[in-house]
Coordinates of C-alpha atoms and ligand atoms in Angstrom, one line a residue:
M1 CA -0.6 30.9 -96.8
S2 CA -1.4 27.0 -96.8
Q3 CA 1.0 24.6 -98.2
G4 CA -2.0 22.0 -99.3
R5 CA -3.5 25.0 -102.0
A6 CA -0.7 23.5 -104.5
E7 CA -1.8 20.2 -104.2
N8 CA -5.5 19.0 -105.7
F9 CA -7.5 16.7 -103.5
D10 CA -10.5 15.3 -104.1
A11 CA -13.4 15.9 -101.9
V12 CA -15.0 12.4 -102.3
D13 CA -11.8 10.8 -101.1
I14 CA -11.4 13.0 -98.0
I15 CA -15.1 12.3 -97.1
R16 CA -14.4 8.6 -97.6
T17 CA -11.3 8.6 -95.8
K18 CA -13.4 10.3 -92.6
R19 CA -16.2 8.2 -93.0
D20 CA -13.9 5.0 -93.0
K21 CA -12.4 6.5 -89.7
G22 CA -9.2 7.4 -91.3
T23 CA -6.9 10.2 -90.4
L24 CA -6.8 13.4 -92.8
T25 CA -3.3 14.9 -93.5
S26 CA -2.6 18.7 -92.8
A27 CA -2.4 19.2 -96.5
Q28 CA -5.9 17.5 -97.0
I29 CA -7.4 19.7 -94.1
D30 CA -5.7 23.0 -95.8
W31 CA -7.1 22.2 -99.0
T32 CA -10.8 21.1 -97.8
I33 CA -11.0 24.7 -95.7
D34 CA -9.5 26.8 -98.6
A35 CA -11.5 24.9 -101.2
Y36 CA -14.7 25.1 -99.3
T37 CA -14.2 29.1 -98.6
R38 CA -13.7 29.5 -102.2
G39 CA -16.9 27.4 -103.2
V40 CA -14.8 24.6 -104.8
I41 CA -16.1 22.2 -102.4
A42 CA -20.0 22.1 -102.3
D43 CA -22.2 22.4 -99.6
E44 CA -23.3 18.7 -99.7
Q45 CA -19.9 17.4 -99.5
M46 CA -18.9 19.6 -96.8
S47 CA -22.2 18.4 -94.9
A48 CA -21.3 15.1 -95.4
L49 CA -17.8 15.3 -94.3
N50 CA -19.1 17.6 -91.0
M51 CA -21.4 14.3 -90.3
A52 CA -18.3 12.0 -90.5
I53 CA -16.2 14.4 -88.2
L54 CA -19.5 14.2 -85.9
L55 CA -19.7 10.4 -85.9
N56 CA -15.9 9.4 -86.0
G57 CA -14.3 12.3 -84.5
M58 CA -10.6 13.9 -85.1
D59 CA -7.3 13.4 -83.4
R60 CA -5.2 16.4 -81.8
A61 CA -3.3 17.2 -84.9
E62 CA -6.3 16.6 -87.3
I63 CA -8.2 19.6 -85.2
A64 CA -4.9 21.7 -84.5
A65 CA -4.5 21.5 -88.7
W66 CA -8.4 22.3 -89.0
T67 CA -8.4 25.4 -86.8
A68 CA -5.0 26.9 -88.4
A69 CA -6.7 26.5 -91.7
M70 CA -9.7 28.3 -90.3
I71 CA -7.4 31.1 -89.0
A72 CA -5.4 31.3 -92.2
S73 CA -8.9 31.7 -94.1
G74 CA -8.9 35.6 -93.0
E75 CA -7.1 38.4 -91.2
R76 CA -5.5 38.4 -87.9
M77 CA -6.0 41.2 -85.3
D78 CA -2.8 42.6 -83.3
F79 CA -3.1 44.4 -80.1
S80 CA 0.6 44.7 -79.1
T81 CA 0.7 48.4 -79.5
L82 CA -1.7 48.9 -76.8
G83 CA 1.1 48.3 -74.7
R84 CA -1.1 46.6 -71.8
P85 CA -2.0 43.0 -71.7
T86 CA -5.4 41.9 -73.2
S87 CA -7.4 38.9 -71.8
D88 CA -10.9 37.5 -73.2
K89 CA -13.6 35.2 -72.0
H90 CA -15.6 32.9 -74.2
S91 CA -18.8 31.1 -73.0
T92 CA -20.0 28.1 -75.0
G93 CA -23.4 29.4 -74.8
G94 CA -26.1 28.8 -72.0
V95 CA -29.2 30.3 -70.8
G96 CA -29.8 33.8 -68.8
D97 CA -25.7 34.0 -69.4
K98 CA -25.0 37.5 -69.2
I99 CA -21.5 37.3 -67.5
T100 CA -19.7 39.0 -70.2
L101 CA -21.6 42.6 -69.8
P102 CA -20.2 42.9 -65.9
L103 CA -17.4 41.1 -66.7
A104 CA -15.4 43.0 -69.5
P105 CA -15.6 46.5 -67.4
L106 CA -14.6 44.7 -64.7
V107 CA -11.4 43.4 -65.9
A108 CA -10.6 46.6 -67.5
V109 CA -10.6 48.4 -64.1
F110 CA -7.0 46.4 -63.3
G111 CA -5.4 47.6 -66.4
V112 CA -6.0 44.9 -68.7
A113 CA -7.9 45.3 -71.9
V114 CA -10.7 43.3 -72.8
P115 CA -11.2 43.0 -76.8
Q116 CA -14.5 40.9 -76.8
L117 CA -16.0 40.0 -79.9
S118 CA -19.2 38.7 -79.5
G119 CA -22.2 37.0 -81.6
R120 CA -26.0 37.0 -81.7
G121 CA -28.2 34.6 -80.3
L122 CA -29.5 31.5 -82.4
G123 CA -31.8 28.8 -80.8
H124 CA -32.4 28.6 -77.1
T125 CA -28.9 30.4 -76.1
G126 CA -29.0 34.1 -76.1
G127 CA -26.3 36.6 -78.1
T128 CA -24.5 39.2 -76.3
L129 CA -25.0 41.7 -79.1
D130 CA -28.7 41.2 -79.0
K131 CA -28.9 42.0 -75.1
L132 CA -26.9 45.3 -75.6
E133 CA -28.8 46.5 -78.4
S134 CA -31.7 46.9 -76.1
I135 CA -29.8 49.7 -75.0
P136 CA -31.2 53.0 -76.8
G137 CA -28.4 54.2 -79.4
W138 CA -26.0 51.3 -78.7
R139 CA -23.9 50.2 -82.0
A140 CA -22.5 46.4 -82.4
N141 CA -20.3 47.0 -85.3
L142 CA -17.4 48.7 -85.0
S143 CA -14.2 49.3 -87.3
N144 CA -11.0 47.9 -86.3
E145 CA -9.6 51.6 -85.9
E146 CA -12.6 52.4 -83.4
M147 CA -12.1 49.2 -81.5
M148 CA -8.4 49.9 -80.8
R149 CA -9.5 53.7 -80.0
Q150 CA -11.8 52.4 -77.5
L151 CA -9.5 50.0 -76.0
R152 CA -7.1 52.5 -75.7
D153 CA -9.6 54.9 -74.2
T154 CA -11.7 52.7 -71.7
G155 CA -10.0 49.5 -71.8
A156 CA -13.1 47.4 -72.9
V157 CA -14.8 46.8 -76.1
I158 CA -17.7 44.3 -76.8
C159 CA -18.6 44.5 -80.2
A160 CA -19.4 42.4 -83.5
A161 CA -16.6 40.2 -85.3
G162 CA -15.6 41.9 -88.4
A163 CA -16.4 39.9 -91.6
G164 CA -12.7 39.4 -92.1
L165 CA -12.1 37.3 -89.3
A166 CA -12.1 33.2 -90.0
P167 CA -14.7 33.6 -92.8
A168 CA -14.5 29.7 -93.2
D169 CA -16.0 29.4 -89.9
K170 CA -18.9 31.9 -90.5
K171 CA -19.9 29.7 -93.7
L172 CA -19.0 26.4 -92.0
Y173 CA -21.1 27.1 -88.8
S174 CA -24.2 28.2 -90.7
L175 CA -23.8 24.8 -92.5
R176 CA -23.4 23.0 -89.3
D177 CA -26.9 24.9 -87.9
V178 CA -28.9 23.2 -90.5
T179 CA -27.6 20.0 -90.9
G180 CA -27.2 18.6 -87.3
T181 CA -23.5 18.9 -87.0
V182 CA -23.0 21.8 -84.4
E183 CA -22.4 19.5 -81.5
A184 CA -19.3 17.9 -83.1
I185 CA -16.5 18.4 -80.5
P186 CA -13.5 18.9 -82.9
L187 CA -15.8 21.5 -84.9
I188 CA -17.0 23.3 -81.7
A189 CA -13.2 23.4 -80.7
S190 CA -11.6 24.6 -83.9
S191 CA -14.8 27.3 -84.6
I192 CA -14.4 28.7 -81.2
M193 CA -10.7 28.6 -81.2
S194 CA -9.8 29.8 -84.7
K195 CA -12.1 33.1 -83.9
K196 CA -10.1 33.6 -80.4
I197 CA -6.8 33.2 -81.9
A198 CA -7.3 35.4 -85.2
E199 CA -8.7 38.0 -82.4
G200 CA -5.2 38.0 -81.3
T201 CA -6.1 38.0 -77.5
G202 CA -3.0 37.4 -75.6
S203 CA -4.7 35.0 -73.0
L204 CA -8.2 33.6 -72.8
V205 CA -10.8 32.1 -70.3
L206 CA -13.4 29.4 -71.2
D207 CA -16.4 28.8 -69.7
V208 CA -17.3 26.0 -70.7
K209 CA -21.3 25.0 -69.7
V210 CA -22.2 21.7 -68.6
G211 CA -26.2 20.4 -68.5
S212 CA -29.5 20.8 -70.0
G213 CA -29.0 24.1 -71.7
A214 CA -25.8 23.7 -72.9
F215 CA -24.4 22.0 -76.0
M216 CA -22.7 20.0 -73.7
K217 CA -24.9 17.8 -71.6
N218 CA -22.5 15.7 -69.6
E219 CA -19.5 16.4 -67.6
R220 CA -17.5 13.7 -69.8
S221 CA -18.1 15.5 -73.0
A222 CA -17.5 19.2 -71.6
R223 CA -14.3 18.0 -70.1
E224 CA -13.2 16.6 -73.8
L225 CA -14.2 20.0 -75.2
A226 CA -12.3 22.0 -72.4
E227 CA -9.2 20.0 -72.7
T228 CA -9.4 20.3 -76.5
M229 CA -9.5 24.0 -76.4
V230 CA -7.0 24.7 -73.7
A231 CA -4.4 22.4 -75.7
L232 CA -5.3 24.5 -78.8
G233 CA -4.8 28.0 -77.2
K234 CA -1.4 26.9 -75.7
D235 CA 0.0 25.7 -78.9
A236 CA -0.9 29.0 -80.5
G237 CA 0.8 31.0 -77.6
V238 CA -2.2 31.9 -76.0
N239 CA -2.6 31.6 -72.1
T240 CA -5.7 29.7 -72.1
V241 CA -7.8 28.0 -69.0
A242 CA -11.0 26.7 -68.8
L243 CA -13.8 26.3 -66.2
L244 CA -16.5 23.8 -66.4
T245 CA -19.5 25.5 -65.2
N246 CA -23.2 24.5 -64.6
M247 CA -25.9 25.2 -67.1
E248 CA -28.8 22.9 -65.5
T249 CA -30.6 26.0 -64.3
P250 CA -30.3 29.3 -65.9
L251 CA -27.9 32.1 -64.7
G252 CA -29.5 34.7 -62.7
L253 CA -33.0 35.3 -62.5
T254 CA -33.4 36.6 -66.0
A255 CA -33.2 35.1 -69.3
G256 CA -34.2 37.9 -72.5
N257 CA -32.3 41.1 -73.9
A258 CA -33.3 44.0 -71.9
I259 CA -33.8 42.2 -68.6
E260 CA -30.2 40.7 -68.4
V261 CA -29.0 44.3 -69.0
Q262 CA -30.9 45.5 -66.3
E263 CA -29.6 42.4 -64.0
S264 CA -26.0 43.2 -65.1
V265 CA -26.7 46.9 -64.1
E266 CA -27.4 45.9 -60.9
V267 CA -24.4 43.1 -60.7
L268 CA -22.3 46.5 -61.6
A269 CA -24.2 48.4 -58.7
G270 CA -23.2 46.2 -56.4
G271 CA -26.2 43.8 -55.9
G272 CA -27.6 41.2 -58.3
P273 CA -28.4 37.2 -57.9
E274 CA -25.4 35.3 -56.2
D275 CA -24.6 33.1 -58.8
V276 CA -24.1 35.8 -61.4
V277 CA -21.9 37.7 -59.3
E278 CA -19.9 34.5 -58.0
L279 CA -19.4 33.5 -61.7
T280 CA -18.3 37.2 -63.0
V281 CA -16.0 37.4 -60.0
R282 CA -14.3 34.1 -60.5
L283 CA -13.7 34.5 -64.4
A284 CA -12.4 38.4 -63.6
E285 CA -9.8 36.5 -61.0
E286 CA -9.0 34.0 -63.8
M287 CA -8.6 36.4 -66.8
L288 CA -6.6 39.0 -64.5
A289 CA -4.2 35.8 -63.4
C290 CA -3.8 34.7 -67.0
A291 CA -2.8 38.1 -67.9
G292 CA -0.4 38.4 -65.2
V293 CA -2.2 40.6 -62.6
H294 CA -2.4 38.6 -59.3
D295 CA -3.4 41.2 -56.4
A296 CA -6.4 42.2 -57.8
D297 CA -10.0 42.1 -56.0
P298 CA -12.5 42.1 -58.2
A299 CA -15.6 41.9 -55.9
A300 CA -14.2 45.2 -54.4
A301 CA -14.4 47.0 -58.0
L302 CA -18.0 46.0 -58.2
N303 CA -19.0 47.2 -54.7
D304 CA -17.1 50.5 -55.1
G305 CA -18.5 51.6 -58.6
R306 CA -15.3 51.4 -60.5
A307 CA -16.5 48.6 -62.7
M308 CA -19.8 50.9 -63.3
D309 CA -17.5 53.9 -64.3
V310 CA -16.1 51.6 -66.7
W311 CA -19.1 50.3 -68.1
R312 CA -20.7 53.7 -68.6
R313 CA -17.7 54.9 -70.6
M314 CA -18.1 51.5 -72.8
I315 CA -21.7 51.8 -73.6
A316 CA -21.2 55.6 -74.4
A317 CA -18.4 54.9 -76.6
Q318 CA -20.5 52.9 -78.7
D319 CA -23.2 55.4 -78.9
G320 CA -25.3 53.9 -76.3
D321 CA -27.3 55.9 -73.5
P322 CA -26.4 54.1 -70.2
D323 CA -28.7 56.2 -68.2
A324 CA -32.0 55.7 -70.9
A325 CA -34.8 53.7 -69.9
L326 CA -34.6 49.9 -71.1
P327 CA -37.5 48.6 -73.4
V328 CA -40.0 46.9 -71.4
A329 CA -42.8 44.4 -72.9
R330 CA -46.2 45.1 -73.4
E331 CA -47.5 42.0 -72.2
S332 CA -46.9 39.9 -69.2
E333 CA -48.4 36.7 -67.6
T334 CA -47.4 34.8 -64.5
V335 CA -46.5 31.1 -63.8
L336 CA -47.3 29.9 -60.4
A337 CA -46.1 27.1 -58.3
P338 CA -47.9 24.1 -58.5
A339 CA -47.2 22.7 -55.0
D340 CA -45.7 23.4 -51.7
G341 CA -42.1 22.6 -51.1
V342 CA -38.1 23.1 -52.1
L343 CA -37.5 24.0 -55.7
V344 CA -34.9 21.6 -56.7
G345 CA -35.1 21.9 -60.4
L346 CA -35.7 24.8 -62.9
D347 CA -34.5 23.4 -66.4
A348 CA -32.5 25.7 -68.2
M349 CA -33.1 24.3 -71.4
A350 CA -37.0 24.6 -70.8
V351 CA -36.6 28.5 -69.8
G352 CA -34.3 29.4 -72.8
V353 CA -36.8 27.9 -75.2
A354 CA -39.6 29.8 -73.4
A355 CA -37.5 32.9 -73.8
W356 CA -37.0 32.5 -77.2
R357 CA -40.7 31.4 -78.2
L358 CA -41.6 34.6 -76.5
G359 CA -39.7 36.6 -78.8
A360 CA -36.0 37.2 -77.3
G361 CA -34.5 34.9 -79.6
R362 CA -34.8 34.2 -83.3
A363 CA -35.5 31.1 -85.6
R364 CA -33.5 32.4 -88.5
K365 CA -30.4 34.7 -88.8
E366 CA -32.6 37.7 -90.2
D367 CA -35.0 37.5 -87.8
A368 CA -35.4 40.6 -85.5
V369 CA -35.3 39.8 -81.5
Q370 CA -38.0 41.8 -79.4
A371 CA -35.7 43.7 -76.7
G372 CA -38.4 43.3 -73.8
A373 CA -39.4 39.8 -73.9
G374 CA -38.2 36.9 -71.8
V375 CA -38.7 35.1 -68.8
R376 CA -38.2 36.7 -65.2
M377 CA -37.8 34.3 -62.5
H378 CA -38.7 34.7 -58.7
A379 CA -37.2 31.9 -57.2
K380 CA -34.2 29.5 -58.2
P381 CA -33.3 25.9 -57.1
G382 CA -32.9 25.6 -53.1
A383 CA -35.7 28.2 -52.7
V384 CA -38.8 27.3 -50.7
V385 CA -41.8 27.8 -52.6
R386 CA -45.8 27.8 -51.8
A387 CA -48.4 26.8 -54.1
G388 CA -49.9 29.3 -56.1
E389 CA -46.7 31.8 -55.6
P390 CA -45.4 33.5 -58.6
L391 CA -42.8 31.5 -59.8
M392 CA -41.9 32.9 -63.3
T393 CA -43.3 36.2 -65.1
L394 CA -43.2 35.7 -69.3
L395 CA -42.8 38.8 -71.0
T396 CA -43.4 39.5 -74.7
D397 CA -45.1 42.4 -77.2
T398 CA -47.2 39.5 -79.0
P399 CA -49.4 37.6 -76.3
E400 CA -50.2 34.9 -79.1
K401 CA -47.1 33.6 -77.8
F402 CA -47.8 32.8 -74.4
D403 CA -49.2 29.3 -75.1
R404 CA -46.1 28.1 -77.0
A405 CA -43.9 29.4 -74.2
R406 CA -46.1 27.8 -71.4
E407 CA -46.1 24.5 -73.4
A408 CA -41.9 24.7 -73.2
L409 CA -42.0 25.0 -69.5
A410 CA -44.6 22.3 -68.8
D411 CA -41.9 19.9 -67.2
A412 CA -39.4 22.9 -65.9
V413 CA -40.2 22.8 -62.6
T414 CA -39.2 20.2 -60.0
I415 CA -40.7 20.6 -56.5
A416 CA -39.6 18.3 -53.4
P417 CA -41.1 17.9 -50.1
D418 CA -39.5 20.3 -47.8
G419 CA -36.1 19.3 -46.4
A420 CA -34.8 18.4 -49.5
R421 CA -31.7 19.8 -51.2
S422 CA -30.9 21.1 -54.7
G423 CA -27.0 20.5 -54.1
Q424 CA -26.0 22.3 -57.5
K425 CA -22.4 23.4 -57.7
L426 CA -22.3 26.4 -59.9
I427 CA -18.5 25.9 -60.9
I428 CA -17.7 22.3 -61.5
D429 CA -13.9 22.1 -62.3
R430 CA -10.9 24.0 -63.7
I431 CA -9.1 22.8 -66.6
S432 CA -5.6 24.2 -67.3
Ligands
LIG1 N1 -19.9 28.9 -80.8 C1 -19.1 28.8 -81.7 O1 -18.5 29.7 -82.0 N2 -19.0 27.9 -82.6 C2 -19.4 26.4 -82.1 O2 -19.3 25.6 -83.1 C3 -20.3 26.3 -80.9 C4 -20.5 27.4 -80.1

């Protein structure tokens, strides 16, 4: 394990070094992560160090050491006995981002196994597991053996990460969440990459979101995050590429749980919103190329039902019923267009917060989510709208939540006179 354990450092010295813009050694970092995981460094000390890192940054060597120490805090999975390449995708989180659902079975169609360890939503961004749990019977927690068996039998698995994977990150992430230190690039990069490297995937495609609904609000910081993560992946022997993609506006026409599953199934049936299809196909091409498959046509596998076949087997393997009716919210309200013109803006953050307030997300980890809650959009930027036409439908089981959701949406919509263009590009850049 880490060499630094033999050495004894002082937490306050380490905090002071970072506070004063100094550089931490690998031995100091190994000790810090190990001591924090064991409870030797207190939460208040780690909070101070996290804030110093957020304000003063880390260099590449420090980020690599921090990531390695978090990997070493737990188990590493190994898919080498599967006898086929593995590829995974990670999104830094956005609104309406249901891409994992059609993507995992789609990539599996071409003989590349997809071990997708996913999380739950916290705050305004949704969680893949919360979405899938709206399918009656579906189970997120699998043993390592069940995961391996499913990968062998169906080629794709989406499940919760076990407690043994990067436990240091679990503890650290909860602390960051309540101390205003989530948005530090070194901490985000090491958090994501420690889990992906420990998971043991052979290749990885990162979807780094940019815009109002993302952690990274501007392209410069998203690019820095993407470059940092790609370098960490490559150094660990994981073939890694990143796409920078737009998160100014939600993906697709739904933000919630069951309604996002329904939209994903439409994509798997060869339909669905254009942006969801475009990003799903592009990410599939990237994942397949990273895994050494260059002659695949993912769009055809969506249209001819092959991806849907894998989806059905993947859901059934985790005790879900792919034919069961999905839960529907008990109450709905419509938001109308306030004017005639072109919808040039539909703010991702506002829609995400509205969906969350309607019950699709949780404020604390132990809260339950409503399967049917969320926001269904009827127009996307670029559409011509008329005053009084429905723009969005708000869905919830608890109608007292409508007012707060409407408040979140107060400035969400921008309508310009006819002739204006919205001009938002979905895929901004590729970093390898
Ligand atoms: N997702 C993660 O897993 N970690 C972060 O720090 C941010 C997003």
